[in-house]
Coordinates of N, CA and C and ligand atoms in Angstrom, one line a residue:
M49 N 5.2 -4.4 -14.1 CA 5.6 -4.5 -12.7 C 5.2 -5.9 -12.2
K50 N 6.2 -6.5 -11.4 CA 5.8 -7.8 -10.8 C 5.7 -7.6 -9.3
F51 N 4.7 -8.1 -8.7 CA 4.6 -8.2 -7.3 C 4.7 -9.6 -6.8
T52 N 5.5 -9.9 -5.9 CA 5.5 -11.2 -5.2 C 5.1 -11.1 -3.8
F53 N 4.1 -11.8 -3.4 CA 3.7 -11.8 -2.0 C 4.2 -13.0 -1.3
V54 N 5.0 -12.7 -0.2 CA 5.5 -13.8 0.6 C 4.5 -13.9 1.8
T55 N 3.7 -15.0 1.8 CA 2.7 -15.1 2.8 C 2.3 -16.6 3.1
L56 N 1.9 -16.9 4.3 CA 1.4 -18.2 4.6 C 0.0 -18.4 4.1
F57 N -0.7 -17.3 3.7 CA -2.1 -17.3 3.4 C -2.4 -16.6 2.0
E58 N -2.0 -17.3 1.0 CA -2.2 -16.7 -0.4 C -3.6 -16.3 -0.6
N59 N -4.6 -17.1 -0.1 CA -6.0 -16.8 -0.4 C -6.4 -15.4 0.2
L60 N -5.7 -15.0 1.3 CA -6.1 -13.7 1.9 C -5.7 -12.6 1.0
V61 N -4.8 -12.9 0.0 CA -4.3 -11.8 -0.9 C -4.9 -11.9 -2.3
S62 N -5.0 -13.2 -2.8 CA -5.3 -13.4 -4.2 C -6.7 -12.9 -4.6
F63 N -7.6 -12.9 -3.6 CA -9.0 -12.5 -3.9 C -9.1 -11.1 -4.4
Y64 N -8.1 -10.3 -3.9 CA -8.2 -8.9 -4.2 C -8.0 -8.6 -5.7
F65 N -7.4 -9.5 -6.4 CA -7.1 -9.3 -7.8 C -8.1 -9.9 -8.7
D66 N -9.2 -10.4 -8.1 CA -10.3 -11.1 -8.9 C -11.3 -10.1 -9.5
D67 N -11.2 -8.8 -9.2 CA -12.1 -7.8 -9.7 C -11.5 -6.5 -9.9
S68 N -12.3 -5.7 -10.6 CA -12.0 -4.3 -10.7 C -10.7 -3.9 -11.5
I69 N -10.1 -2.8 -11.1 CA -9.0 -2.2 -11.9 C -7.7 -3.1 -11.9
L70 N -7.4 -3.7 -10.8 CA -6.2 -4.5 -10.7 C -6.3 -5.8 -11.6
K71 N -7.6 -6.3 -11.6 CA -7.8 -7.5 -12.4 C -7.5 -7.1 -13.9
K72 N -8.1 -6.0 -14.3 CA -7.9 -5.5 -15.7 C -6.4 -5.3 -16.0
A73 N -5.7 -4.7 -15.0 CA -4.2 -4.4 -15.2 C -3.5 -5.8 -15.4
I74 N -3.9 -6.8 -14.7 CA -3.2 -8.1 -14.8 C -3.5 -8.7 -16.2
Q75 N -4.8 -8.5 -16.6 CA -5.2 -9.0 -18.0 C -4.5 -8.3 -19.1
N76 N -4.2 -7.0 -18.8 CA -3.5 -6.2 -19.8 C -2.0 -6.3 -19.7
K77 N -1.5 -7.2 -18.8 CA -0.1 -7.5 -18.6 C 0.7 -6.3 -18.1
L78 N 0.0 -5.4 -17.4 CA 0.7 -4.3 -16.8 C 1.2 -4.7 -15.4
L79 N 0.5 -5.7 -14.8 CA 0.9 -6.2 -13.5 C 1.0 -7.8 -13.6
H80 N 1.9 -8.3 -12.8 CA 2.0 -9.7 -12.7 C 2.1 -10.0 -11.2
V81 N 1.3 -11.0 -10.7 CA 1.3 -11.2 -9.3 C 1.7 -12.7 -9.1
A82 N 2.7 -12.9 -8.1 CA 3.1 -14.2 -7.8 C 3.1 -14.4 -6.2
Y83 N 3.1 -15.7 -5.8 CA 3.0 -15.9 -4.4 C 4.1 -16.9 -4.0
V84 N 4.7 -16.7 -2.8 CA 5.7 -17.7 -2.3 C 5.2 -18.0 -0.8
N85 N 5.1 -19.3 -0.5 CA 4.7 -19.6 0.9 C 5.9 -20.2 1.6
P86 N 6.3 -19.5 2.7 CA 7.4 -20.0 3.5 C 7.3 -21.4 4.0
R87 N 6.0 -21.9 4.1 CA 5.8 -23.3 4.6 C 6.4 -24.3 3.6
D88 N 6.4 -23.9 2.3 CA 7.0 -24.8 1.3 C 8.5 -25.0 1.4
F89 N 9.1 -24.1 2.3 CA 10.6 -24.2 2.5 C 10.9 -24.8 3.8
S90 N 9.9 -25.2 4.6 CA 10.2 -25.7 5.9 C 10.9 -27.1 5.8
V91 N 11.9 -27.3 6.6 CA 12.6 -28.6 6.6 C 12.0 -29.5 7.8
D92 N 11.1 -28.9 8.5 CA 10.4 -29.6 9.6 C 9.5 -30.7 9.0
K93 N 9.5 -31.9 9.6 CA 8.7 -33.0 8.9 C 7.2 -32.6 9.0
H94 N 6.8 -31.8 9.9 CA 5.3 -31.4 10.0 C 5.1 -30.0 9.3
K95 N 6.1 -29.5 8.7 CA 6.0 -28.2 8.0 C 5.6 -27.1 8.9
K96 N 6.2 -27.1 10.1 CA 5.9 -26.1 11.1 C 6.5 -24.8 10.7
V97 N 5.7 -23.7 10.9 CA 6.3 -22.4 10.5 C 6.2 -21.4 11.7
D98 N 5.9 -21.8 12.9 CA 5.9 -20.9 14.0 C 6.9 -21.4 15.1
D99 N 7.4 -20.5 15.9 CA 8.4 -20.9 16.9 C 8.3 -20.0 18.1
Y100 N 8.8 -20.5 19.2 CA 8.9 -19.7 20.5 C 9.9 -18.6 20.3
Q101 N 9.7 -17.5 21.1 CA 10.7 -16.4 21.0 C 11.9 -16.7 22.0
V102 N 13.1 -16.5 21.5 CA 14.3 -16.7 22.3 C 14.3 -15.7 23.4
G103 N 14.5 -16.1 24.6 CA 14.5 -15.2 25.8 C 13.1 -15.0 26.4
G104 N 12.1 -15.7 25.8 CA 10.8 -15.5 26.3 C 10.0 -14.4 25.7
G105 N 8.8 -14.3 26.0 CA 8.0 -13.2 25.4 C 6.6 -13.8 25.0
A106 N 5.6 -13.0 25.0 CA 4.3 -13.5 24.7 C 4.1 -13.9 23.3
G107 N 3.6 -15.0 23.0 CA 3.3 -15.4 21.6 C 4.4 -15.9 20.8
L108 N 4.1 -16.4 19.6 CA 5.1 -17.1 18.8 C 5.6 -16.2 17.7
L109 N 6.7 -16.5 17.1 CA 7.2 -15.8 15.9 C 7.1 -16.7 14.7
L110 N 7.1 -16.1 13.5 CA 7.3 -16.9 12.3 C 8.7 -17.5 12.4
Q111 N 8.8 -18.8 12.1 CA 10.0 -19.5 12.3 C 11.1 -19.0 11.3
T112 N 12.3 -18.9 11.8 CA 13.4 -18.2 11.1 C 13.7 -18.9 9.7
Q113 N 14.0 -20.2 9.9 CA 14.5 -21.0 8.7 C 13.6 -20.9 7.4
P114 N 12.3 -21.3 7.6 CA 11.5 -21.3 6.3 C 11.4 -19.9 5.7
L115 N 11.3 -18.9 6.5 CA 11.1 -17.5 5.9 C 12.5 -17.1 5.2
Y116 N 13.6 -17.3 6.0 CA 14.9 -17.0 5.4 C 15.1 -17.7 4.1
D117 N 14.8 -19.0 4.1 CA 15.1 -19.7 2.8 C 14.2 -19.3 1.7
A118 N 13.0 -19.0 2.0 CA 12.0 -18.5 1.0 C 12.5 -17.2 0.4
L119 N 13.0 -16.3 1.2 CA 13.4 -15.0 0.7 C 14.7 -15.1 0.0
N120 N 15.6 -16.0 0.5 CA 16.8 -16.3 -0.2 C 16.6 -16.8 -1.6
H121 N 15.7 -17.7 -1.7 CA 15.3 -18.3 -3.0 C 14.8 -17.2 -4.0
I122 N 14.0 -16.3 -3.5 CA 13.5 -15.3 -4.4 C 14.7 -14.4 -4.8
K123 N 15.5 -14.1 -3.8 CA 16.6 -13.1 -4.1 C 17.6 -13.7 -5.2
I124 N 17.9 -15.0 -5.0 CA 18.8 -15.6 -5.9 C 18.2 -15.6 -7.4
K125 N 16.9 -15.9 -7.4 CA 16.3 -16.0 -8.8 C 16.0 -14.6 -9.3
N126 N 15.9 -13.6 -8.4 CA 15.5 -12.2 -8.9 C 16.4 -11.2 -8.2
P127 N 17.7 -11.1 -8.6 CA 18.6 -10.2 -7.9 C 18.2 -8.8 -7.8
D128 N 17.3 -8.3 -8.7 CA 16.9 -6.9 -8.7 C 15.6 -6.7 -7.9
A129 N 15.1 -7.7 -7.4 CA 13.8 -7.5 -6.6 C 14.0 -6.6 -5.4
Y130 N 12.9 -5.9 -5.1 CA 13.0 -4.9 -4.0 C 12.1 -5.4 -2.9
F131 N 12.7 -5.6 -1.7 CA 12.0 -6.3 -0.6 C 11.4 -5.3 0.3
V132 N 10.0 -5.3 0.4 CA 9.3 -4.4 1.3 C 8.6 -5.3 2.4
F133 N 9.0 -5.0 3.7 CA 8.4 -5.7 4.8 C 7.2 -4.9 5.4
A134 N 6.2 -5.5 5.8 CA 5.1 -4.9 6.5 C 5.3 -5.1 8.0
A135 N 5.4 -4.0 8.8 CA 5.5 -4.1 10.2 C 5.1 -2.9 10.9
P136 N 4.4 -3.0 12.1 CA 4.0 -1.8 12.8 C 5.2 -0.9 13.1
A137 N 6.4 -1.4 13.2 CA 7.6 -0.6 13.6 C 8.2 0.1 12.4
G138 N 7.6 -0.1 11.2 CA 8.1 0.5 10.0 C 7.8 2.0 9.9
K139 N 8.4 2.7 8.9 CA 8.0 4.1 8.7 C 6.6 4.1 8.1
P140 N 5.9 5.2 8.4 CA 4.5 5.3 7.8 C 4.6 5.3 6.3
F141 N 3.7 4.5 5.7 CA 3.6 4.4 4.2 C 2.7 5.6 3.8
V142 N 3.3 6.4 2.9 CA 2.5 7.6 2.4 C 2.5 7.6 0.9
Q143 N 1.7 8.5 0.3 CA 1.5 8.6 -1.1 C 2.8 8.8 -1.9
F144 N 3.7 9.6 -1.3 CA 5.1 9.8 -1.9 C 5.7 8.4 -2.1
D145 N 5.6 7.5 -1.2 CA 6.2 6.2 -1.3 C 5.5 5.4 -2.4
A146 N 4.2 5.5 -2.5 CA 3.4 4.8 -3.5 C 3.9 5.2 -4.9
K147 N 4.2 6.5 -5.1 CA 4.6 7.0 -6.4 C 6.1 6.6 -6.7
R148 N 6.9 6.7 -5.7 CA 8.3 6.3 -5.8 C 8.4 4.8 -6.1
L149 N 7.7 4.0 -5.4 CA 7.9 2.5 -5.6 C 7.2 2.1 -6.9
A150 N 6.3 2.9 -7.5 CA 5.7 2.5 -8.8 C 6.8 2.5 -9.9
R151 N 8.0 3.0 -9.6 CA 9.0 3.0 -10.7 C 9.9 1.7 -10.6
K152 N 9.7 0.9 -9.5 CA 10.4 -0.4 -9.4 C 9.9 -1.4 -10.4
K153 N 10.7 -2.4 -10.7 CA 10.3 -3.5 -11.7 C 9.7 -4.7 -11.0
H154 N 10.2 -4.9 -9.7 CA 9.7 -6.1 -9.0 C 9.7 -5.8 -7.5
I155 N 8.6 -5.9 -6.9 CA 8.5 -5.7 -5.4 C 8.1 -7.0 -4.8
V156 N 8.8 -7.3 -3.7 CA 8.5 -8.5 -2.9 C 7.9 -8.0 -1.6
F157 N 6.6 -8.3 -1.3 CA 6.0 -7.9 -0.1 C 6.1 -9.0 0.9
V158 N 6.7 -8.8 2.1 CA 6.8 -9.8 3.1 C 5.8 -9.5 4.2
S159 N 4.9 -10.5 4.4 CA 3.9 -10.4 5.4 C 4.3 -11.2 6.7
G160 N 4.3 -10.5 7.8 CA 4.5 -11.3 9.1 C 3.2 -11.9 9.5
R161 N 3.4 -12.8 10.5 CA 2.2 -13.4 11.2 C 2.6 -13.6 12.6
Y162 N 1.7 -14.1 13.4 CA 1.9 -14.3 14.8 C 2.4 -13.0 15.5
E163 N 3.5 -13.1 16.2 CA 4.0 -11.8 16.8 C 5.1 -11.2 15.9
G164 N 5.3 -11.7 14.7 CA 6.2 -11.0 13.8 C 7.3 -11.9 13.3
I165 N 8.4 -11.2 12.9 CA 9.5 -11.8 12.2 C 10.8 -11.7 12.9
D166 N 11.6 -12.7 12.9 CA 13.0 -12.6 13.5 C 13.7 -11.4 12.9
E167 N 14.2 -10.6 13.8 CA 14.9 -9.3 13.3 C 16.0 -9.6 12.3
R168 N 16.7 -10.7 12.5 CA 17.8 -11.0 11.6 C 17.4 -11.2 10.1
V169 N 16.1 -11.7 10.0 CA 15.6 -11.9 8.6 C 15.3 -10.6 8.0
V170 N 14.7 -9.7 8.8 CA 14.4 -8.4 8.3 C 15.7 -7.7 7.9
E171 N 16.7 -7.7 8.8 CA 18.0 -7.1 8.4 C 18.6 -7.6 7.2
S172 N 18.5 -8.9 7.0 CA 19.2 -9.6 5.9 C 18.6 -9.2 4.6
F173 N 17.3 -9.0 4.5 CA 16.6 -8.9 3.2 C 15.9 -7.5 2.9
C174 N 15.6 -6.8 4.0 CA 14.7 -5.7 3.7 C 15.4 -4.5 3.0
D175 N 14.6 -4.0 2.0 CA 15.1 -2.7 1.4 C 14.3 -1.6 2.2
E176 N 13.1 -1.9 2.5 CA 12.3 -0.9 3.3 C 11.3 -1.6 4.2
V177 N 11.0 -1.0 5.3 CA 10.0 -1.6 6.2 C 8.9 -0.5 6.4
F178 N 7.7 -0.9 6.2 CA 6.6 0.1 6.3 C 5.5 -0.3 7.2
S179 N 4.9 0.7 7.9 CA 3.7 0.5 8.7 C 2.6 1.2 7.9
I180 N 1.4 0.6 8.0 CA 0.2 1.4 7.3 C -0.6 2.1 8.4
G181 N -0.1 2.2 9.6 CA -0.9 2.9 10.6 C -0.5 2.5 12.0
D182 N -0.9 3.3 13.0 CA -0.5 3.0 14.3 C -1.6 2.1 15.0
Y183 N -1.7 0.9 14.5 CA -2.6 -0.1 15.1 C -2.0 -1.4 14.7
I184 N -2.4 -2.5 15.4 CA -1.8 -3.8 15.1 C -2.8 -4.7 14.4
L185 N -2.4 -5.2 13.2 CA -3.2 -6.1 12.4 C -2.8 -7.5 12.8
T186 N -3.6 -8.5 12.4 CA -3.3 -9.9 12.7 C -2.1 -10.4 11.9
G187 N -2.0 -9.9 10.7 CA -0.9 -10.3 9.8 C -0.6 -9.2 8.8
G188 N 0.4 -9.4 8.0 CA 0.9 -8.3 7.1 C 0.2 -8.3 5.7
E189 N -0.7 -9.3 5.5 CA -1.3 -9.4 4.2 C -2.1 -8.2 3.8
L190 N -3.0 -7.7 4.7 CA -3.7 -6.5 4.4 C -2.8 -5.3 4.2
A191 N -1.8 -5.2 5.0 CA -0.9 -4.0 4.8 C -0.2 -4.1 3.4
S192 N 0.2 -5.3 3.1 CA 0.9 -5.5 1.8 C 0.0 -5.2 0.6
L193 N -1.3 -5.6 0.8 CA -2.3 -5.3 -0.3 C -2.5 -3.8 -0.4
V194 N -2.6 -3.1 0.8 CA -2.8 -1.7 0.8 C -1.7 -1.0 0.0
M195 N -0.5 -1.4 0.3 CA 0.7 -0.8 -0.4 C 0.7 -1.1 -1.9
C196 N 0.4 -2.4 -2.2 CA 0.3 -2.8 -3.6 C -0.7 -2.0 -4.4
D197 N -1.9 -1.8 -3.8 CA -3.0 -1.1 -4.5 C -2.5 0.3 -4.7
A198 N -2.0 1.0 -3.7 CA -1.6 2.4 -3.8 C -0.5 2.6 -4.8
I199 N 0.4 1.6 -4.9 CA 1.5 1.7 -5.9 C 1.0 1.5 -7.3
S200 N 0.1 0.5 -7.4 CA -0.4 0.1 -8.8 C -1.1 1.3 -9.4
R201 N -1.9 2.1 -8.7 CA -2.5 3.3 -9.3 C -1.6 4.2 -10.0
N202 N -0.3 4.2 -9.5 CA 0.7 5.1 -10.1 C 1.5 4.5 -11.2
I203 N 1.1 3.3 -11.6 CA 1.8 2.7 -12.8 C 1.1 3.1 -14.0
T204 N 1.8 3.6 -15.0 CA 1.2 4.1 -16.2 C 0.3 3.1 -16.9
G205 N -0.9 3.4 -17.2 CA -1.8 2.5 -17.9 C -2.8 1.8 -17.0
V206 N -2.5 1.8 -15.7 CA -3.3 1.0 -14.8 C -4.7 1.7 -14.6
L207 N -4.7 3.0 -14.4 CA -5.9 3.8 -14.3 C -6.4 4.2 -15.7
G208 N -7.7 4.2 -15.9 CA -8.2 4.6 -17.2 C -7.8 6.1 -17.5
N209 N -7.9 6.9 -16.5 CA -7.7 8.4 -16.7 C -6.6 8.8 -15.8
E210 N -5.4 8.9 -16.3 CA -4.2 9.3 -15.5 C -4.3 10.8 -14.9
N211 N -5.1 11.6 -15.6 CA -5.3 13.0 -15.2 C -5.9 13.1 -13.8
S212 N -6.7 12.1 -13.5 CA -7.4 12.1 -12.2 C -6.4 12.0 -11.0
L213 N -5.2 11.5 -11.3 CA -4.2 11.4 -10.2 C -3.7 12.7 -9.8
D214 N -3.7 13.7 -10.7 CA -3.1 15.0 -10.4 C -4.0 15.8 -9.4
E215 N -5.3 15.5 -9.4 CA -6.2 16.3 -8.5 C -6.5 15.5 -7.2
E216 N -5.8 14.4 -7.0 CA -6.2 13.6 -5.8 C -5.6 14.2 -4.5
S217 N -6.2 13.7 -3.4 CA -5.6 14.1 -2.1 C -4.2 13.8 -2.0
F218 N -3.4 14.6 -1.3 CA -2.0 14.4 -1.0 C -1.1 14.9 -2.1
E219 N -1.7 15.2 -3.3 CA -0.9 15.6 -4.4 C -0.1 16.8 -4.2
H220 N -0.7 17.8 -3.5 CA 0.0 19.1 -3.2 C 0.0 19.4 -1.7
Q221 N 0.2 18.3 -0.9 CA 0.0 18.4 0.5 C -1.4 18.9 0.9
L222 N -2.4 18.7 0.0 CA -3.8 19.1 0.3 C -4.7 17.9 0.1
L223 N -5.8 17.9 0.8 CA -6.9 16.9 0.5 C -7.6 17.4 -0.8
E224 N -8.3 16.5 -1.4 CA -9.1 16.8 -2.6 C -10.3 17.7 -2.2
A225 N -10.7 18.6 -3.0 CA -11.8 19.5 -2.8 C -13.1 18.6 -2.8
P226 N -14.2 19.0 -2.1 CA -15.4 18.2 -2.2 C -15.9 18.1 -3.6
S227 N -16.4 16.9 -3.9 CA -16.9 16.7 -5.3 C -18.4 16.2 -5.2
F228 N -19.1 16.4 -6.3 CA -20.6 16.1 -6.3 C -20.9 15.4 -7.6
A229 N -21.9 14.5 -7.6 CA -22.4 13.8 -8.8 C -23.8 14.3 -9.0
K230 N -24.4 13.9 -10.1 CA -25.8 14.3 -10.3 C -26.7 13.4 -9.4
P231 N -28.0 13.8 -9.1 CA -28.6 15.0 -9.6 C -28.2 16.3 -8.8
I232 N -28.6 17.5 -9.3 CA -28.1 18.7 -8.7 C -28.7 18.8 -7.3
V233 N -30.0 18.4 -7.1 CA -30.5 18.4 -5.8 C -30.8 16.9 -5.4
Y234 N -30.3 16.6 -4.2 CA -30.5 15.2 -3.7 C -30.7 15.2 -2.2
A235 N -31.7 14.5 -1.8 CA -32.0 14.4 -0.3 C -32.1 15.8 0.3
N236 N -32.8 16.7 -0.5 CA -33.0 18.1 0.0 C -31.7 18.9 0.1
K237 N -30.6 18.4 -0.5 CA -29.3 19.2 -0.5 C -28.9 19.5 -1.9
S238 N -28.5 20.7 -2.1 CA -28.1 21.1 -3.5 C -26.6 21.2 -3.6
V239 N -26.1 20.9 -4.8 CA -24.7 21.2 -5.2 C -24.5 22.7 -5.0
P240 N -23.3 23.1 -4.5 CA -23.1 24.6 -4.4 C -23.3 25.2 -5.7
S241 N -24.0 26.4 -5.8 CA -24.3 27.0 -7.0 C -23.1 27.4 -7.9
E242 N -22.0 27.7 -7.2 CA -20.8 28.0 -8.0 C -20.3 26.9 -8.9
F243 N -20.7 25.6 -8.5 CA -20.3 24.5 -9.3 C -21.1 24.4 -10.6
L244 N -22.1 25.2 -10.8 CA -23.0 25.0 -11.9 C -22.8 26.1 -13.0
K245 N -21.8 27.0 -12.8 CA -21.7 28.1 -13.7 C -20.9 27.9 -14.9
G246 N -20.1 26.8 -14.9 CA -19.4 26.4 -16.1 C -18.2 27.2 -16.4
N247 N -17.7 28.0 -15.4 CA -16.5 28.8 -15.7 C -15.3 28.1 -15.1
H248 N -14.5 27.5 -16.0 CA -13.4 26.6 -15.6 C -12.4 27.2 -14.7
A249 N -12.0 28.5 -15.1 CA -10.9 29.2 -14.3 C -11.4 29.4 -12.9
K250 N -12.7 29.9 -12.8 CA -13.2 30.2 -11.4 C -13.4 28.9 -10.6
M251 N -13.8 27.9 -11.4 CA -14.0 26.6 -10.7 C -12.7 26.1 -10.1
S252 N -11.7 26.2 -10.9 CA -10.4 25.7 -10.4 C -9.9 26.5 -9.2
N253 N -10.1 27.8 -9.2 CA -9.8 28.6 -8.0 C -10.6 28.2 -6.8
L254 N -11.9 28.0 -7.1 CA -12.8 27.7 -6.0 C -12.4 26.3 -5.4
K255 N -12.1 25.4 -6.2 CA -11.7 24.0 -5.8 C -10.5 24.1 -4.9
N256 N -9.5 24.9 -5.4 CA -8.3 25.1 -4.6 C -8.6 25.6 -3.2
E257 N -9.4 26.7 -3.1 CA -9.8 27.2 -1.8 C -10.5 26.2 -1.0
L258 N -11.4 25.5 -1.6 CA -12.1 24.4 -0.8 C -11.2 23.3 -0.3
A259 N -10.2 23.0 -1.2 CA -9.3 22.0 -0.8 C -8.5 22.4 0.4
K260 N -8.1 23.7 0.5 CA -7.4 24.3 1.6 C -8.2 24.2 2.9
L261 N -9.5 24.6 2.7 CA -10.4 24.6 3.9 C -10.6 23.2 4.5
K262 N -10.8 22.3 3.5 CA -11.0 20.9 3.9 C -9.8 20.3 4.6
T263 N -8.6 20.7 4.1 CA -7.3 20.2 4.7 C -7.2 20.8 6.1
Q264 N -7.4 22.1 6.2 CA -7.3 22.8 7.5 C -8.2 22.1 8.5
Y265 N -9.4 21.7 8.1 CA -10.3 21.2 9.1 C -10.0 19.7 9.4
F266 N -9.8 18.9 8.4 CA -9.6 17.5 8.7 C -8.1 17.1 9.0
R267 N -7.2 17.8 8.4 CA -5.8 17.4 8.5 C -4.9 18.6 8.8
P268 N -5.0 19.3 10.0 CA -4.3 20.5 10.2 C -2.7 20.2 10.1
D269 N -2.3 19.0 10.3 CA -0.9 18.6 10.2 C -0.4 18.8 8.7
L270 N -1.2 18.3 7.8 CA -0.9 18.5 6.4 C -1.0 19.9 5.9
F271 N -2.0 20.6 6.5 CA -2.2 22.0 6.1 C -1.0 22.8 6.5
F272 N -0.5 22.5 7.7 CA 0.7 23.3 8.2 C 1.9 23.0 7.2
L273 N 2.0 21.7 6.8 CA 3.1 21.4 5.9 C 3.0 22.2 4.6
A274 N 1.7 22.2 4.0 CA 1.5 22.8 2.8 C 1.8 24.3 2.9
K275 N 1.5 24.9 4.0 CA 1.7 26.3 4.2 C 3.2 26.6 4.3
T276 N 4.0 25.8 5.0 CA 5.4 26.1 5.1 C 6.1 25.9 3.8
R277 N 5.5 25.0 2.9 CA 6.2 24.8 1.6 C 5.8 25.8 0.5
R278 N 4.7 26.6 0.8 CA 4.3 27.5 -0.2 C 5.2 28.7 -0.3
Ligands
LIG201 N1 4.3 -8.0 17.8 C1 4.3 -7.1 16.7 C2 4.5 -5.7 17.3 O1 4.1 -5.4 18.4 O2 5.1 -4.8 16.6 C3 3.0 -7.2 16.0 C4 2.9 -8.4 15.1 S1 1.4 -8.4 14.2 C5 0.3 -9.2 15.2 C6 1.8 -9.6 12.9 C7 2.2 -9.1 11.6 O3 1.2 -8.2 11.1 C8 3.4 -8.2 11.6 O4 4.6 -9.0 11.5 C9 3.3 -7.3 10.3 O5 3.7 -8.0 9.2 C10 1.7 -7.2 10.3 N2 1.3 -5.9 10.8 C11 0.5 -5.7 11.9 N3 0.2 -4.4 12.0 C12 0.8 -3.7 11.0 C13 0.8 -2.4 10.6 N4 0.2 -1.4 11.3 N5 1.4 -2.1 9.5 C14 2.1 -3.0 8.7 N6 2.1 -4.3 9.1 C15 1.4 -4.7 10.2

């Protein structure tokens, strides 16, 4: 899978691939990461990349021409690339999207800055627009990284143990059951005794019941969905 990040601030993104699982995935050639800076496409002699909003409005926008030309350049060179824009106005990015997008060959993440992006650029290039939550970030880099990370976990070979994906939160509209590491007693709290009996069938039922309770408590919206789909 190839990821191209379109950003004015490559350093805000590249550090994330310097460690851990995604670094290993790059070394193993499962992932390839590239960067395109709209500033390199600016025809302005000062390489300006911000501009006032037509019709007024607080704050500046990313200038239309450098971003449009940068995206056009990528599209011409990679006709099959899939363009994902980060924007608060996008649809909420969820685990289903992470799994679905893991089947693409090349995703281009477009990060806005300032007060955002000219709507015509979004319309011209976007395959999908996603929000990572109902709050405003300074720029789209974190949102793009969040999506990239969640997608990468679902690419075969990226995680050491693919079985762990099946028991994760959101897999069956449920949160994952509580889990415990050694020692059995820590800070005066013990692991529930049922976890120590070594009966795999009982353990699996118990975990399923605990997952339901946890979902009901923390995410009643998800629990309701799980119930209606059962
Ligand atoms: N004026 C915009 C609005 O009210 O919708 C917010 C612009 S924000 C300061 C700058 C950039 O950060 C956006 O263009 C987008 O790329 C990114 N961004 C901010 N919040 C986001 C979110 N919740 N999800 C995805 N991207 C976000």
